[in-house]
PDB file of N, CA and C in Angstrom:
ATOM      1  N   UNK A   1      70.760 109.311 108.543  1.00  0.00           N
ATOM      2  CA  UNK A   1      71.442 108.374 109.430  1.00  0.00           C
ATOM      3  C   UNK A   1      71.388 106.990 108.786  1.00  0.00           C
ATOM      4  N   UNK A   2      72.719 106.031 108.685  1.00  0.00           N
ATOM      5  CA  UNK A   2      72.780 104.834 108.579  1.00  0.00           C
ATOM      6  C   UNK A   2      72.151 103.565 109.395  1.00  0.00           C
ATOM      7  N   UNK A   3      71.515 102.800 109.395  1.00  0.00           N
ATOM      8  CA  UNK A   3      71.971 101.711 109.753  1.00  0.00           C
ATOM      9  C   UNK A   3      72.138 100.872 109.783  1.00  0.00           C
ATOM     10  N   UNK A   4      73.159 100.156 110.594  1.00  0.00           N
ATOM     11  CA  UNK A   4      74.188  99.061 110.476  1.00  0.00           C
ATOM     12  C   UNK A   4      73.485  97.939 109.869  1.00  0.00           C
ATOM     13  N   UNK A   5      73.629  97.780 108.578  1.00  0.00           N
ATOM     14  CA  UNK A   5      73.028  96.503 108.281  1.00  0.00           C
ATOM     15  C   UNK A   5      72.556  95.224 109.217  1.00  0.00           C
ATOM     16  N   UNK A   6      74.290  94.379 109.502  1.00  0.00           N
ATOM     17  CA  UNK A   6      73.976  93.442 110.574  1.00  0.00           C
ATOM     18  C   UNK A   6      73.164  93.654 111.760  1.00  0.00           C
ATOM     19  N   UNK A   7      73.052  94.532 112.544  1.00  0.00           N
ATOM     20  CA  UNK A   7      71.937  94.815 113.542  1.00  0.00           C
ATOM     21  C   UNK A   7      70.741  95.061 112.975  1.00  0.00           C
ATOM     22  N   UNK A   8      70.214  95.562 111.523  1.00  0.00           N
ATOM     23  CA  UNK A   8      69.164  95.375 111.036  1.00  0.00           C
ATOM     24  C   UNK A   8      68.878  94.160 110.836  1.00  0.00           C
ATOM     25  N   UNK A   9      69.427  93.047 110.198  1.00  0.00           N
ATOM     26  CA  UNK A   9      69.660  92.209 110.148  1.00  0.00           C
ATOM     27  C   UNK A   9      68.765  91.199 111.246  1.00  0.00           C
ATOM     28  N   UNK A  10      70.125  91.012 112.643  1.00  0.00           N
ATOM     29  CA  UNK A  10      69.991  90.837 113.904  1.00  0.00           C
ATOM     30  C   UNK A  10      68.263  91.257 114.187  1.00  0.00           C
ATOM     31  N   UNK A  11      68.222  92.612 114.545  1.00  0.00           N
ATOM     32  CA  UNK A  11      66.836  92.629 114.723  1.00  0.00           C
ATOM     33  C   UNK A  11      65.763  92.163 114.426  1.00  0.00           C
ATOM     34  N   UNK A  12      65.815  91.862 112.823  1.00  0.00           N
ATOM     35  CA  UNK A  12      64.331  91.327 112.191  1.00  0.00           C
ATOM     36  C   UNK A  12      64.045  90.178 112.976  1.00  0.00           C
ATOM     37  N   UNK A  13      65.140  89.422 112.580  1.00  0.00           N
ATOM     38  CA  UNK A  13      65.150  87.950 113.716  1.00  0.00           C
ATOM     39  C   UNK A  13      64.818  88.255 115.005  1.00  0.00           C
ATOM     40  N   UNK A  14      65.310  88.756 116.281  1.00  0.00           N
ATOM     41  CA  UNK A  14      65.077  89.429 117.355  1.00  0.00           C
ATOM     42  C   UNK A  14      63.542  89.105 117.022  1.00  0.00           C
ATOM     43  N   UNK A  15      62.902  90.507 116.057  1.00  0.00           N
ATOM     44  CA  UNK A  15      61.585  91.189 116.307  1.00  0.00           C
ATOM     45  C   UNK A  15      60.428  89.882 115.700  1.00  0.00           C
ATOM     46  N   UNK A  16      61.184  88.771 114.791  1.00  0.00           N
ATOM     47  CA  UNK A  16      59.879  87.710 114.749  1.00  0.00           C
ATOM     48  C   UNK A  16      60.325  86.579 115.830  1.00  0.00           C
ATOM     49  N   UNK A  17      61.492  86.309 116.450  1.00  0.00           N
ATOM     50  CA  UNK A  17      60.894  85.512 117.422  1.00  0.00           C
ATOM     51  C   UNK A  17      60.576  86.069 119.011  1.00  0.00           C
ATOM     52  N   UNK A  18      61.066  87.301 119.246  1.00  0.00           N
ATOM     53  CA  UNK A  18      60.375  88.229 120.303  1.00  0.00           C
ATOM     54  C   UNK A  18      59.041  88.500 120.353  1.00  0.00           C
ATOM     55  N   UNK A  19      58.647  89.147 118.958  1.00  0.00           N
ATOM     56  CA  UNK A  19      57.515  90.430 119.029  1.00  0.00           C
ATOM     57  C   UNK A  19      56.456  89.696 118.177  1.00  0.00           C
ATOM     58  N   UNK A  20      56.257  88.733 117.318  1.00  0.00           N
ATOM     59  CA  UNK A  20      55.208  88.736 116.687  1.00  0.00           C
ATOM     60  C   UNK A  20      54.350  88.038 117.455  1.00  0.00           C
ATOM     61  N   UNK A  21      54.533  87.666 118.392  1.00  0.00           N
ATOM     62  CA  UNK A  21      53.209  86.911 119.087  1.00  0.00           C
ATOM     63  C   UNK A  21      51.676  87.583 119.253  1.00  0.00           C
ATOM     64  N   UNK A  22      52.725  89.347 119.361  1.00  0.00           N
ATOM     65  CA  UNK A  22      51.508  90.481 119.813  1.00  0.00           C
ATOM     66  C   UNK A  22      51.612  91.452 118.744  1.00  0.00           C
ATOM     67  N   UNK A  23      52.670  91.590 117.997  1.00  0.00           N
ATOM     68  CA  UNK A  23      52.725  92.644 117.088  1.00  0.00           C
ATOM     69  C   UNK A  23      53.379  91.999 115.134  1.00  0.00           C
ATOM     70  N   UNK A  24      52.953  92.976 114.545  1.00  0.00           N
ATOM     71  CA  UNK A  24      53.047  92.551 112.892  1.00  0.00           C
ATOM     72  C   UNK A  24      54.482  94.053 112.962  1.00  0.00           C
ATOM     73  N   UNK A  25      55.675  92.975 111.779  1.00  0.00           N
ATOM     74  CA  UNK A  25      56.010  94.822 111.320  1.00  0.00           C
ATOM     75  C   UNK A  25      55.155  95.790 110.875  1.00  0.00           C
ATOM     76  N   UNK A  26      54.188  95.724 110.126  1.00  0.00           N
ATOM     77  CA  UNK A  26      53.453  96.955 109.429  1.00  0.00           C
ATOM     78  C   UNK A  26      52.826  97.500 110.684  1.00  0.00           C
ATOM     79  N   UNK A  27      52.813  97.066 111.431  1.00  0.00           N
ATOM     80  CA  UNK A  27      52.249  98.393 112.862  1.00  0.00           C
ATOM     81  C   UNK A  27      53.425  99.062 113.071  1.00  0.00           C
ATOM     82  N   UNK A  28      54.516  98.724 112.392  1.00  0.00           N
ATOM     83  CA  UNK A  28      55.466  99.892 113.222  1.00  0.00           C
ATOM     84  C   UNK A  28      56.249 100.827 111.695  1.00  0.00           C
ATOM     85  N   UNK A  29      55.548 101.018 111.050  1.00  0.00           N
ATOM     86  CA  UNK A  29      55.994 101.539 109.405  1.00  0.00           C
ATOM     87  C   UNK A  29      54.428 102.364 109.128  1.00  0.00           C
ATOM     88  N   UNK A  30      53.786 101.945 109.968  1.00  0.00           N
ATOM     89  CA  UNK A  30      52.646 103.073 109.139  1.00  0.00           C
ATOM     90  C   UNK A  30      52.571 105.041 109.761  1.00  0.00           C
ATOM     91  N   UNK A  31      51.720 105.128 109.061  1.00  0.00           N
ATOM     92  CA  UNK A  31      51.010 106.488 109.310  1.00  0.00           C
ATOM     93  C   UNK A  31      51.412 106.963 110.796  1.00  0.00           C
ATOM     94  N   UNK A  32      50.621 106.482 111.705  1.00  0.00           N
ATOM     95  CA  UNK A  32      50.267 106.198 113.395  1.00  0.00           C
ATOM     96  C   UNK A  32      51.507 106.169 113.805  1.00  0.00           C
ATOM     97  N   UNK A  33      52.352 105.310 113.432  1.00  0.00           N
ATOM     98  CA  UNK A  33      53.730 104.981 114.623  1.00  0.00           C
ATOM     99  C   UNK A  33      54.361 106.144 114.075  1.00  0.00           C
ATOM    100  N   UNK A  34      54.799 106.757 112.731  1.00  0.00           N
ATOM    101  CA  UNK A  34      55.240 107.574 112.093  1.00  0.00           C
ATOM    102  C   UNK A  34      55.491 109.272 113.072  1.00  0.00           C
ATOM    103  N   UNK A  35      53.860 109.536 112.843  1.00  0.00           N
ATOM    104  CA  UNK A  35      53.531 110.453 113.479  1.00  0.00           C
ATOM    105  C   UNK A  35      53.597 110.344 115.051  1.00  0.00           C
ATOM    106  N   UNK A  36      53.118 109.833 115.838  1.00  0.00           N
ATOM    107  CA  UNK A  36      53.890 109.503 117.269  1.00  0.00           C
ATOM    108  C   UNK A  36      55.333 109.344 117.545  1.00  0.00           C
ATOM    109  N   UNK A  37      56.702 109.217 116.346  1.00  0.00           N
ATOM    110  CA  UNK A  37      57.729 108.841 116.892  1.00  0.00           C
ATOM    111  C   UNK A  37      58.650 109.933 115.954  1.00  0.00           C
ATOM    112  N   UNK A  38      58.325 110.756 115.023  1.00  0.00           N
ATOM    113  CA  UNK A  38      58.461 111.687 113.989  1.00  0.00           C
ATOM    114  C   UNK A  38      60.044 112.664 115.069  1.00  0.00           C
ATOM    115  N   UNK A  39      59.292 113.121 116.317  1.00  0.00           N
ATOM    116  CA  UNK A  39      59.902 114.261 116.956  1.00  0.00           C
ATOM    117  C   UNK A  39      60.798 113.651 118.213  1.00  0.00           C
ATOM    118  N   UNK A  40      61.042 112.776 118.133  1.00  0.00           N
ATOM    119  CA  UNK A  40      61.845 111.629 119.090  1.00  0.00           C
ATOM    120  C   UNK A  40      63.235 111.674 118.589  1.00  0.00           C
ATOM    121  N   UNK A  41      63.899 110.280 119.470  1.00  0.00           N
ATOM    122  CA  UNK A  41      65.303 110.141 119.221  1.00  0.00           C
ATOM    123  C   UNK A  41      65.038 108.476 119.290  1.00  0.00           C
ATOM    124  N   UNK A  42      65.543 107.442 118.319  1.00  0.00           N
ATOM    125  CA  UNK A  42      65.562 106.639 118.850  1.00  0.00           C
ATOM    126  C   UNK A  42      66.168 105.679 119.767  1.00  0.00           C
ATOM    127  N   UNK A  43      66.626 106.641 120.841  1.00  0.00           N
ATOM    128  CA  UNK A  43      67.112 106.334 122.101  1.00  0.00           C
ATOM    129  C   UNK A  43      65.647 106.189 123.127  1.00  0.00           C
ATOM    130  N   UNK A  44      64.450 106.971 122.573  1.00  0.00           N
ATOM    131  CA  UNK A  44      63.353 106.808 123.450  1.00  0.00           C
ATOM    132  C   UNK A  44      62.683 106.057 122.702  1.00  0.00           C
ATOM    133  N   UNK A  45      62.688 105.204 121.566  1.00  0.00           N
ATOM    134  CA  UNK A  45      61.829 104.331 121.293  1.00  0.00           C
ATOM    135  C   UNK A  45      62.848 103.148 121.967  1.00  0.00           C
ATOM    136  N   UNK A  46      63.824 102.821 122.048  1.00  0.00           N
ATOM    137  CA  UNK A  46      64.083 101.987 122.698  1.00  0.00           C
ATOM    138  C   UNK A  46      64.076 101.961 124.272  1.00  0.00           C
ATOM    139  N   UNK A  47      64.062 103.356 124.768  1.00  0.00           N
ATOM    140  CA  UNK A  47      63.809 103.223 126.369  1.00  0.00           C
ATOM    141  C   UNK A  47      62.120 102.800 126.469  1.00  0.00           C
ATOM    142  N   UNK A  48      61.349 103.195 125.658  1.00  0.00           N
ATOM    143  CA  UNK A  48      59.842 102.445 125.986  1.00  0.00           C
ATOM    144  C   UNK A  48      59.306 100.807 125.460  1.00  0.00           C
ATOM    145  N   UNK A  49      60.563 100.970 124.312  1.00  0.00           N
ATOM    146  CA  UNK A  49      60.515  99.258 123.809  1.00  0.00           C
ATOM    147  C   UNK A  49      61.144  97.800 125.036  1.00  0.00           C
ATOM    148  N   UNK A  50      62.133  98.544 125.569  1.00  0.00           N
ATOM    149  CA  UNK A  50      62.919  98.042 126.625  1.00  0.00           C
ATOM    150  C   UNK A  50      61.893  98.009 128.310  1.00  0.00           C
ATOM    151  N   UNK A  51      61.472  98.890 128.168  1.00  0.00           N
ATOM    152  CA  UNK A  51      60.570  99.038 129.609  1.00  0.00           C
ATOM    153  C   UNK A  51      59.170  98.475 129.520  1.00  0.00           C
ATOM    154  N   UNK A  52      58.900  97.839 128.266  1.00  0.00           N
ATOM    155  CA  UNK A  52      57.639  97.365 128.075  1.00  0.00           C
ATOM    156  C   UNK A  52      57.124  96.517 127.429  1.00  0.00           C
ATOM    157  N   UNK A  53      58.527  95.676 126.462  1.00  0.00           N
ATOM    158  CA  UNK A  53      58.101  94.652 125.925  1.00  0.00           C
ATOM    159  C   UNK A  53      59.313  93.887 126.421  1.00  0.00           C
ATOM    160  N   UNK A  54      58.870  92.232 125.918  1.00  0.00           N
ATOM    161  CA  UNK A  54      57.685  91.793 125.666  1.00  0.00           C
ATOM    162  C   UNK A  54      56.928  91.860 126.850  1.00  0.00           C
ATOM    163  N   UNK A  55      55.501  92.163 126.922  1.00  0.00           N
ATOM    164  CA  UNK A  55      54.154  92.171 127.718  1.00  0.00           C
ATOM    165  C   UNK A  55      54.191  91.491 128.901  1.00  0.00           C
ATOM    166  N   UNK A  56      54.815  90.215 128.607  1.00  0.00           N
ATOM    167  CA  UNK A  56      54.702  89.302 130.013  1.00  0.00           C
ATOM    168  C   UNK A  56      56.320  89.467 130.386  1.00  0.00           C
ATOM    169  N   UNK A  57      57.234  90.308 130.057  1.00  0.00           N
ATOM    170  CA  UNK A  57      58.669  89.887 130.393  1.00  0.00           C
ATOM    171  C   UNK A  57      59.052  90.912 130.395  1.00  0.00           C
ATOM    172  N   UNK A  58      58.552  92.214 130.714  1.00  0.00           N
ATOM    173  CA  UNK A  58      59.693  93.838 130.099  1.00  0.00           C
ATOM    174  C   UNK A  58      61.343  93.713 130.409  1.00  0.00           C
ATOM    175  N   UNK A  59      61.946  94.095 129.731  1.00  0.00           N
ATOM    176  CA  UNK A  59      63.274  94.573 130.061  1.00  0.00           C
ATOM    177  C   UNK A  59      63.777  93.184 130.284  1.00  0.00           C
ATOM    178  N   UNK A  60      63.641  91.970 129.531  1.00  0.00           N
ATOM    179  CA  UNK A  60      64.058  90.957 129.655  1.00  0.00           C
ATOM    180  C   UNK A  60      64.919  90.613 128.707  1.00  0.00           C
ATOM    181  N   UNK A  61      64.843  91.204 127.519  1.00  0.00           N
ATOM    182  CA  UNK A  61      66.201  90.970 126.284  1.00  0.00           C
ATOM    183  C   UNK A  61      67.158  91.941 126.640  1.00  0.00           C
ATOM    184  N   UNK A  62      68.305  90.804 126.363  1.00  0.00           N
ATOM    185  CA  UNK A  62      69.746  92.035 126.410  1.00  0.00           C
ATOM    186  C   UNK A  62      69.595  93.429 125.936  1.00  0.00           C
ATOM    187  N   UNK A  63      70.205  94.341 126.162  1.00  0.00           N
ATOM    188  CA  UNK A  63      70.269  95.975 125.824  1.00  0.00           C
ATOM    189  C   UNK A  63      70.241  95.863 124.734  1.00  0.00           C
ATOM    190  N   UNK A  64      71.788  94.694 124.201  1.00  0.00           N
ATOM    191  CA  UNK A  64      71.997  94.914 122.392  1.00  0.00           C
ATOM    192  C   UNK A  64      70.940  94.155 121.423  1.00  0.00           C
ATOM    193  N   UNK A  65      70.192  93.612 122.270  1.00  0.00           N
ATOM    194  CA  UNK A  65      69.227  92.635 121.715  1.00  0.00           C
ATOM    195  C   UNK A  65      67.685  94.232 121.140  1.00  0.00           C
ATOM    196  N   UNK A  66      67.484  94.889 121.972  1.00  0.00           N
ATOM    197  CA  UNK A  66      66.834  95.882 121.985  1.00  0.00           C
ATOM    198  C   UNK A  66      67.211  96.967 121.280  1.00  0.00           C
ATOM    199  N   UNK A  67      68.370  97.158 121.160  1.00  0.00           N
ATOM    200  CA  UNK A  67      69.005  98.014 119.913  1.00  0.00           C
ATOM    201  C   UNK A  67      68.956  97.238 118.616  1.00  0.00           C
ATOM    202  N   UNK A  68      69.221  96.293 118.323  1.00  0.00           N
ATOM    203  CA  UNK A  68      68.972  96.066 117.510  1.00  0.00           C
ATOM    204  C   UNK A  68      67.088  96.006 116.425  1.00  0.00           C
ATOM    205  N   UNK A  69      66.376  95.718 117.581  1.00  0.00           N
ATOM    206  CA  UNK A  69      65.050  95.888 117.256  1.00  0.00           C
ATOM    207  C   UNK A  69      64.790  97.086 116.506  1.00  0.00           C
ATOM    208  N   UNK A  70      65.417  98.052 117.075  1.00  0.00           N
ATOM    209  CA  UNK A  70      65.152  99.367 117.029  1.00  0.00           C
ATOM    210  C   UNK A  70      65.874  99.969 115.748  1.00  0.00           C
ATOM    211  N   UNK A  71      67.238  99.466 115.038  1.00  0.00           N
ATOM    212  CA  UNK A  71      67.675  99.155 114.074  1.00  0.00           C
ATOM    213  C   UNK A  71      66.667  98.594 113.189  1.00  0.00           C
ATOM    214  N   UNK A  72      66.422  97.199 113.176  1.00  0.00           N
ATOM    215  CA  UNK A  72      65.300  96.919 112.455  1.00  0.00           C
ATOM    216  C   UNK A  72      64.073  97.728 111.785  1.00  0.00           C
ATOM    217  N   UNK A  73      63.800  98.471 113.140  1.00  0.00           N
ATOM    218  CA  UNK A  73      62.325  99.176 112.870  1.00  0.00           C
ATOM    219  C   UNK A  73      62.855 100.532 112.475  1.00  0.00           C
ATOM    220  N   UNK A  74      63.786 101.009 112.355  1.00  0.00           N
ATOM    221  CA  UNK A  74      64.069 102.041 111.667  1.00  0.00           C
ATOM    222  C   UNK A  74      64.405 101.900 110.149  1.00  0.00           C
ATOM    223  N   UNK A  75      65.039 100.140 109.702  1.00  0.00           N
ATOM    224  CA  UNK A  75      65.043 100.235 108.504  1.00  0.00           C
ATOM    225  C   UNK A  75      63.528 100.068 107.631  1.00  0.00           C
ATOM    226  N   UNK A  76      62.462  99.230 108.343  1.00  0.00           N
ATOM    227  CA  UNK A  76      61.222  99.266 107.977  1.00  0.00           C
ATOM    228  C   UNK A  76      60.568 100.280 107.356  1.00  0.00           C
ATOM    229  N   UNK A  77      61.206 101.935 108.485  1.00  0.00           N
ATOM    230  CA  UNK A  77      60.885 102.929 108.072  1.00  0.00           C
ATOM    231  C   UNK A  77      61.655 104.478 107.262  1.00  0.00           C
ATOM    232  N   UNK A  78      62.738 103.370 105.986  1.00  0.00           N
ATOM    233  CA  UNK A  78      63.044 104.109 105.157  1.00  0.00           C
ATOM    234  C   UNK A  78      64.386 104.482 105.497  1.00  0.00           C
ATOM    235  N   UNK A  79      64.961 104.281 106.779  1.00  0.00           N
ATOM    236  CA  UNK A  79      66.398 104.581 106.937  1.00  0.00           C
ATOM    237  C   UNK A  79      66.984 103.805 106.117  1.00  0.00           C
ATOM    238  N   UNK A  80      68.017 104.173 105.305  1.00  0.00           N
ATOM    239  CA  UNK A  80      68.782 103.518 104.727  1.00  0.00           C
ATOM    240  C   UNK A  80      70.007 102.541 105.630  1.00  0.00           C
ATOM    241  N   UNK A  81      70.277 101.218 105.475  1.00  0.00           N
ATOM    242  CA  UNK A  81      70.932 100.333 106.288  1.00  0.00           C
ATOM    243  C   UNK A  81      72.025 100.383 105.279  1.00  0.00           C
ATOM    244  N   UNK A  82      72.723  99.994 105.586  1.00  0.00           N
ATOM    245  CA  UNK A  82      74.636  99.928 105.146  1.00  0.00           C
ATOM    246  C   UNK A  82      75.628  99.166 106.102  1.00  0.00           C
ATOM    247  N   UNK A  83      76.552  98.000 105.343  1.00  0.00           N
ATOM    248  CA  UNK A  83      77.493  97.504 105.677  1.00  0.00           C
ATOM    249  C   UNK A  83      78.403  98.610 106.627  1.00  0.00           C
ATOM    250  N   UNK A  84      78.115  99.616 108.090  1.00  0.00           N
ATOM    251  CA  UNK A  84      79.312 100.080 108.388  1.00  0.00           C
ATOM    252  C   UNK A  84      79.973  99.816 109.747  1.00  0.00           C
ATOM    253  N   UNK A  85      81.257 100.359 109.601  1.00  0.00           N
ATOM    254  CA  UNK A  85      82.097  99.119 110.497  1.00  0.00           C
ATOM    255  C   UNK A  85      81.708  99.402 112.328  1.00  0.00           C
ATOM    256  N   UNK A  86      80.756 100.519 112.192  1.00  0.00           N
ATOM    257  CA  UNK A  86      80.614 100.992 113.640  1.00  0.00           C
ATOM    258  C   UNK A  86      79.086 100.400 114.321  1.00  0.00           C
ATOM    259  N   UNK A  87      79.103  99.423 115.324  1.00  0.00           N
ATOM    260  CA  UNK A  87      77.906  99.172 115.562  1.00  0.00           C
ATOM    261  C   UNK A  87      76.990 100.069 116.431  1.00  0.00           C
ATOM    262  N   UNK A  88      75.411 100.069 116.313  1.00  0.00           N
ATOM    263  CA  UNK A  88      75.075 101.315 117.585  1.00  0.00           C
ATOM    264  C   UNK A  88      74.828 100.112 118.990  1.00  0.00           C
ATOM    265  N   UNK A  89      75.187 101.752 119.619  1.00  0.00           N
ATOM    266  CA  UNK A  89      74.798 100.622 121.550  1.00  0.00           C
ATOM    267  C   UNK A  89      73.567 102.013 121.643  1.00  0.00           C
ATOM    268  N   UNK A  90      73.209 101.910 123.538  1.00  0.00           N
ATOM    269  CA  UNK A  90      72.050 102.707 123.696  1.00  0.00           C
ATOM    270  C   UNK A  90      72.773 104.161 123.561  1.00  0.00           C
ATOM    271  N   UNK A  91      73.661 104.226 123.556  1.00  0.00           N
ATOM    272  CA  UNK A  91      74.448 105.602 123.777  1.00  0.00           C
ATOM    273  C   UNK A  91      74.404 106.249 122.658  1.00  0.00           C
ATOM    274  N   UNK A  92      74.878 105.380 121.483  1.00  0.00           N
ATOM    275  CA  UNK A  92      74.811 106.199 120.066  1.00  0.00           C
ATOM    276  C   UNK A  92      73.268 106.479 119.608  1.00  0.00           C
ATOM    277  N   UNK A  93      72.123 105.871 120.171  1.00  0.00           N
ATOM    278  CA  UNK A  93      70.574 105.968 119.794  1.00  0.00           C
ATOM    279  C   UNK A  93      70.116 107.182 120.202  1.00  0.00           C
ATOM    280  N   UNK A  94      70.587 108.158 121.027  1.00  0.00           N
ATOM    281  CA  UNK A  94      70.367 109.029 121.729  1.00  0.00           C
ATOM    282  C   UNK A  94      70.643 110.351 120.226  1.00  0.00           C
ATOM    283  N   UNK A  95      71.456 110.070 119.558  1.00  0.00           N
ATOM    284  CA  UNK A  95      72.278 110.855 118.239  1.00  0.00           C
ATOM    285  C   UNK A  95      71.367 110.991 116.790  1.00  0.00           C
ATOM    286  N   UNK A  96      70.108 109.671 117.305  1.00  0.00           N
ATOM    287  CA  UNK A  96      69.380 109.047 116.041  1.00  0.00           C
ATOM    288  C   UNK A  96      67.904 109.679 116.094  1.00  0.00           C
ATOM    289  N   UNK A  97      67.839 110.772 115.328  1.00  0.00           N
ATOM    290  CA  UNK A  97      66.882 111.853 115.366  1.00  0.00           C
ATOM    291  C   UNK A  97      65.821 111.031 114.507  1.00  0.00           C
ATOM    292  N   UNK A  98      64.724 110.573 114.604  1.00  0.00           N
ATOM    293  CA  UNK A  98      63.338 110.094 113.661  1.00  0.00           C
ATOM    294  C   UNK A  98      62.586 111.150 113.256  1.00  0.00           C
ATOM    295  N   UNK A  99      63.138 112.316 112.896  1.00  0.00           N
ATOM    296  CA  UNK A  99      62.438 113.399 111.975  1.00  0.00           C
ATOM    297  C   UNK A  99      62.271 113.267 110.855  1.00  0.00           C
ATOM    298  N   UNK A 100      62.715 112.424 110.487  1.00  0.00           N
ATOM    299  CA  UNK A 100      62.480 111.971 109.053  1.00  0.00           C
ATOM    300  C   UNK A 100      61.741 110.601 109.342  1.00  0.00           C
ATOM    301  N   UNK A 101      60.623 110.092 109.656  1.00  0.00           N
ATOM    302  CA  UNK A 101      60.275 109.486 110.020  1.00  0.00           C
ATOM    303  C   UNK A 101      59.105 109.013 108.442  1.00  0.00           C
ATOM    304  N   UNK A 102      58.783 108.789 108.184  1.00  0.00           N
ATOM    305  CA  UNK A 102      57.773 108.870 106.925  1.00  0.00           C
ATOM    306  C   UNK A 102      57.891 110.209 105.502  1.00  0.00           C
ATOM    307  N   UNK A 103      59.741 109.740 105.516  1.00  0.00           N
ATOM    308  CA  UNK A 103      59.748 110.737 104.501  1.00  0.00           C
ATOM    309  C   UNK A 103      60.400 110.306 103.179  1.00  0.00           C
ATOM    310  N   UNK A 104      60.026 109.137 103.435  1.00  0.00           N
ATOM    311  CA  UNK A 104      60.547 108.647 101.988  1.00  0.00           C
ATOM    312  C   UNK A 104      60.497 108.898 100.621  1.00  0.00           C
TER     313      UNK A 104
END
């Protein structure tokens, strides 16, 4: 699976002025997150990213703001990102299998 560069992009930004207050990228690229998110879709890392961060605010960034995170943290972990002309929403995340999750 691709993804969309610009929402990788989008996200990093998103994920350092959202997420680093409480979290580093390398917590979400190692071993641990790997194996916990391996047999998923990342339609459910964003339904638990969305329902629970940030800590003091859940479900407070836009949807596309949260897809994009999730973009991000999938390129962290080896998905290949690419210029393509189709952006994802929560609907297409549901399609985005993380079985290849630490298989670089």
């Amino acid at each position: 699976m691709i993804v969309p560069a610009d929402q990788a992009r989008r996200g990093q930004n998103a994920f350092l002025s959202s997420c680093t207050t409480c979290h580093s990228s390398s917590e979400f690229s190692d071993t641990a997150f790997q194996t916990r998110w391996r047999n998923r879709t990342a339609a459910d890392l964003f339904d638990l990213t969305a329902a629970t961060m940030p800590e003091d605010a859940p479900n407070s960034l836009p949807a596309e703001r949260y897809v994009e995170i999730v973009a991000y943290l999938l390129r962290l972990n080896g998905f290949e990102s690419s210029d393509v002309p189709e952006a994802w929403d929560v609907e297409a995340l549901g399609n985005v299998s993380l079985t290849t999750l630490g298989g670089r």
